[in-house]
Amino acid sequence: MCFDGKCTTLTVEDLSLAIKNGIDRDGMPDEQARSMAQHVLNFFGYSERIIDNILEPEDRDAFYQLEDTGILTTEREETTLYDGREWRIHYWLFRKQRIFQLINANNLMGAMLDDSSSVYDEIPDDHWQRAK
């Protein structure tokens, strides 16, 4: 997975976290997110995209769910057959930037919650006194 000039392999752990953060941060059990990540990665292997024709209807449903969260996207290619007919080929691709955002969503939320400073801390104490 390449993002901002850095290339790494998309791991089951990374995709599990992205799925958990994208679908339901609190409600999806870790094991369910991991199972879905393994299932999806088994189709992709080391490829950047896969052809839609290899999917069974149940698998396609899971892919549509991940498309709704922005983890996957589709593209299509058109080619002309020898007899002149047009043929459309549909592909599934990972949206690496969105996956990266979802992976780092926990880090950003944690940093925001850990930041105990407040805008009110910047106001001098004498501004808090009432005028009589």
Short mmCIF file of the C-alpha atoms (twelve columns), coordinates in Angstrom:
data_MODEL
# 
_entry.id   MODEL 
# 
loop_
_atom_site.group_PDB 
_atom_site.id 
_atom_site.type_symbol 
_atom_site.label_atom_id 
_atom_site.label_alt_id 
_atom_site.label_comp_id 
_atom_site.label_asym_id 
_atom_site.label_seq_id 
_atom_site.Cartn_x 
_atom_site.Cartn_y 
_atom_site.Cartn_z 
_atom_site.pdbx_PDB_model_num 
ATOM 1   C CA . MET A 1   0.000   0.000   0.000   1 
ATOM 2   C CA . CYS A 2   1.516   3.346   -1.036  1 
ATOM 3   C CA . PHE A 3   0.463   6.627   0.508   1 
ATOM 4   C CA . ASP A 4   2.370   9.921   0.723   1 
ATOM 5   C CA . GLY A 5   5.424   8.376   -0.899  1 
ATOM 6   C CA . LYS A 6   5.626   5.449   1.535   1 
ATOM 7   C CA . CYS A 7   4.937   1.926   0.279   1 
ATOM 8   C CA . THR A 8   3.994   -0.940  2.550   1 
ATOM 9   C CA . THR A 9   2.073   -4.161  2.163   1 
ATOM 10  C CA . LEU A 10  -1.555  -4.067  3.234   1 
ATOM 11  C CA . THR A 11  -1.734  -6.515  6.119   1 
ATOM 12  C CA . VAL A 12  -4.675  -8.339  7.643   1 
ATOM 13  C CA . GLU A 13  -4.214  -6.232  10.785  1 
ATOM 14  C CA . ASP A 14  -4.306  -2.969  8.812   1 
ATOM 15  C CA . LEU A 15  -7.384  -3.940  6.843   1 
ATOM 16  C CA . SER A 16  -9.099  -5.284  9.995   1 
ATOM 17  C CA . LEU A 17  -8.616  -1.938  11.719  1 
ATOM 18  C CA . ALA A 18  -9.828  -0.025  8.666   1 
ATOM 19  C CA . ILE A 19  -12.924 -2.240  8.449   1 
ATOM 20  C CA . LYS A 20  -13.653 -1.882  12.157  1 
ATOM 21  C CA . ASN A 21  -13.239 1.908   12.033  1 
ATOM 22  C CA . GLY A 22  -15.156 2.234   8.779   1 
ATOM 23  C CA . ILE A 23  -18.138 0.025   9.469   1 
ATOM 24  C CA . ASP A 24  -18.784 0.303   13.191  1 
ATOM 25  C CA . ARG A 25  -16.098 1.343   15.647  1 
ATOM 26  C CA . ASP A 26  -17.840 -0.009  18.731  1 
ATOM 27  C CA . GLY A 27  -20.212 -2.678  17.472  1 
ATOM 28  C CA . MET A 28  -18.106 -4.919  15.244  1 
ATOM 29  C CA . PRO A 29  -16.112 -7.526  17.146  1 
ATOM 30  C CA . ASP A 30  -12.397 -7.647  16.340  1 
ATOM 31  C CA . GLU A 31  -12.644 -11.254 15.188  1 
ATOM 32  C CA . GLN A 32  -15.421 -10.431 12.717  1 
ATOM 33  C CA . ALA A 33  -13.395 -7.544  11.242  1 
ATOM 34  C CA . ARG A 34  -10.340 -9.796  10.996  1 
ATOM 35  C CA . SER A 35  -12.351 -12.547 9.307   1 
ATOM 36  C CA . MET A 36  -13.714 -10.100 6.742   1 
ATOM 37  C CA . ALA A 37  -10.222 -8.695  6.120   1 
ATOM 38  C CA . GLN A 38  -8.782  -12.175 5.548   1 
ATOM 39  C CA . HIS A 39  -11.657 -13.061 3.244   1 
ATOM 40  C CA . VAL A 40  -11.141 -9.943  1.102   1 
ATOM 41  C CA . LEU A 41  -7.354  -10.225 1.020   1 
ATOM 42  C CA . ASN A 42  -7.632  -13.842 -0.132  1 
ATOM 43  C CA . PHE A 43  -9.230  -12.554 -3.331  1 
ATOM 44  C CA . PHE A 44  -6.659  -9.828  -3.943  1 
ATOM 45  C CA . GLY A 45  -3.479  -11.642 -2.968  1 
ATOM 46  C CA . TYR A 46  -0.675  -9.349  -4.141  1 
ATOM 47  C CA . SER A 47  -2.770  -7.740  -6.884  1 
ATOM 48  C CA . GLU A 48  -3.939  -4.156  -6.948  1 
ATOM 49  C CA . ARG A 49  -7.289  -5.091  -8.445  1 
ATOM 50  C CA . ILE A 50  -9.449  -8.128  -9.072  1 
ATOM 51  C CA . ILE A 51  -12.039 -8.917  -11.682 1 
ATOM 52  C CA . ASP A 52  -15.637 -8.912  -10.481 1 
ATOM 53  C CA . ASN A 53  -16.509 -12.154 -12.310 1 
ATOM 54  C CA . ILE A 54  -14.683 -14.296 -9.742  1 
ATOM 55  C CA . LEU A 55  -17.005 -13.236 -6.912  1 
ATOM 56  C CA . GLU A 56  -19.970 -15.236 -5.695  1 
ATOM 57  C CA . PRO A 57  -23.080 -13.230 -4.695  1 
ATOM 58  C CA . GLU A 58  -22.258 -13.518 -0.952  1 
ATOM 59  C CA . ASP A 59  -18.729 -12.271 -1.571  1 
ATOM 60  C CA . ARG A 60  -20.001 -9.418  -3.709  1 
ATOM 61  C CA . ASP A 61  -22.310 -8.364  -0.848  1 
ATOM 62  C CA . ALA A 62  -19.283 -8.023  1.441   1 
ATOM 63  C CA . PHE A 63  -17.466 -6.038  -1.248  1 
ATOM 64  C CA . TYR A 64  -20.455 -3.695  -1.593  1 
ATOM 65  C CA . GLN A 65  -20.421 -3.175  2.168   1 
ATOM 66  C CA . LEU A 66  -16.745 -2.212  1.997   1 
ATOM 67  C CA . GLU A 67  -17.480 0.031   -0.968  1 
ATOM 68  C CA . ASP A 68  -20.036 1.873   1.185   1 
ATOM 69  C CA . THR A 69  -17.314 2.607   3.753   1 
ATOM 70  C CA . GLY A 70  -14.900 3.761   1.055   1 
ATOM 71  C CA . ILE A 71  -12.430 0.894   1.495   1 
ATOM 72  C CA . LEU A 72  -13.105 -0.528  -1.981  1 
ATOM 73  C CA . THR A 73  -14.065 1.076   -5.254  1 
ATOM 74  C CA . THR A 74  -14.904 -0.190  -8.713  1 
ATOM 75  C CA . GLU A 75  -13.737 0.599   -12.182 1 
ATOM 76  C CA . ARG A 76  -14.647 -0.779  -15.541 1 
ATOM 77  C CA . GLU A 77  -12.888 -1.309  -18.811 1 
ATOM 78  C CA . GLU A 78  -14.508 -1.650  -22.210 1 
ATOM 79  C CA . THR A 79  -13.047 -3.598  -25.074 1 
ATOM 80  C CA . THR A 80  -14.280 -4.501  -28.523 1 
ATOM 81  C CA . LEU A 81  -14.574 -8.185  -29.327 1 
ATOM 82  C CA . TYR A 82  -13.577 -9.640  -32.699 1 
ATOM 83  C CA . ASP A 83  -17.194 -9.696  -33.831 1 
ATOM 84  C CA . GLY A 84  -17.593 -5.972  -33.056 1 
ATOM 85  C CA . ARG A 85  -19.529 -6.269  -29.792 1 
ATOM 86  C CA . GLU A 86  -18.510 -4.193  -26.775 1 
ATOM 87  C CA . TRP A 87  -17.478 -6.115  -23.668 1 
ATOM 88  C CA . ARG A 88  -17.342 -4.546  -20.211 1 
ATOM 89  C CA . ILE A 89  -14.987 -5.835  -17.541 1 
ATOM 90  C CA . HIS A 90  -15.633 -4.725  -13.957 1 
ATOM 91  C CA . TYR A 91  -12.855 -4.572  -11.363 1 
ATOM 92  C CA . TRP A 92  -12.582 -4.017  -7.601  1 
ATOM 93  C CA . LEU A 93  -9.723  -1.912  -6.187  1 
ATOM 94  C CA . PHE A 94  -8.575  -0.870  -2.733  1 
ATOM 95  C CA . ARG A 95  -8.864  2.857   -1.955  1 
ATOM 96  C CA . LYS A 96  -5.521  3.152   -0.226  1 
ATOM 97  C CA . GLN A 97  -5.890  6.749   0.897   1 
ATOM 98  C CA . ARG A 98  -9.221  5.960   2.595   1 
ATOM 99  C CA . ILE A 99  -7.773  2.820   4.213   1 
ATOM 100 C CA . PHE A 100 -4.878  4.893   5.542   1 
ATOM 101 C CA . GLN A 101 -7.349  7.444   6.967   1 
ATOM 102 C CA . LEU A 102 -9.389  4.729   8.663   1 
ATOM 103 C CA . ILE A 103 -6.284  3.052   10.092  1 
ATOM 104 C CA . ASN A 104 -5.187  6.347   11.606  1 
ATOM 105 C CA . ALA A 105 -8.668  7.300   12.843  1 
ATOM 106 C CA . ASN A 106 -7.931  5.726   16.245  1 
ATOM 107 C CA . ASN A 107 -4.663  7.641   16.549  1 
ATOM 108 C CA . LEU A 108 -6.371  10.941  15.746  1 
ATOM 109 C CA . MET A 109 -9.256  10.311  18.134  1 
ATOM 110 C CA . GLY A 110 -6.864  9.260   20.879  1 
ATOM 111 C CA . ALA A 111 -4.745  12.360  20.390  1 
ATOM 112 C CA . MET A 112 -7.835  14.555  20.526  1 
ATOM 113 C CA . LEU A 113 -9.049  12.875  23.716  1 
ATOM 114 C CA . ASP A 114 -5.598  12.936  25.331  1 
ATOM 115 C CA . ASP A 115 -5.201  16.640  24.671  1 
ATOM 116 C CA . SER A 116 -6.350  18.023  28.005  1 
ATOM 117 C CA . SER A 117 -5.789  21.636  26.987  1 
ATOM 118 C CA . SER A 118 -8.793  23.775  26.301  1 
ATOM 119 C CA . VAL A 119 -9.404  27.063  24.549  1 
ATOM 120 C CA . TYR A 120 -10.426 28.395  27.955  1 
ATOM 121 C CA . ASP A 121 -6.928  27.725  29.324  1 
ATOM 122 C CA . GLU A 122 -5.617  30.500  27.088  1 
ATOM 123 C CA . ILE A 123 -7.907  33.151  28.603  1 
ATOM 124 C CA . PRO A 124 -6.183  35.123  31.376  1 
ATOM 125 C CA . ASP A 125 -7.628  34.773  34.891  1 
ATOM 126 C CA . ASP A 126 -8.533  38.469  35.128  1 
ATOM 127 C CA . HIS A 127 -10.986 38.036  32.234  1 
ATOM 128 C CA . TRP A 128 -12.976 35.573  34.314  1 
ATOM 129 C CA . GLN A 129 -13.809 38.102  37.019  1 
ATOM 130 C CA . ARG A 130 -17.113 39.918  36.820  1 
ATOM 131 C CA . ALA A 131 -17.169 43.662  36.704  1 
ATOM 132 C CA . LYS A 132 -19.011 45.226  39.655  1 
# 
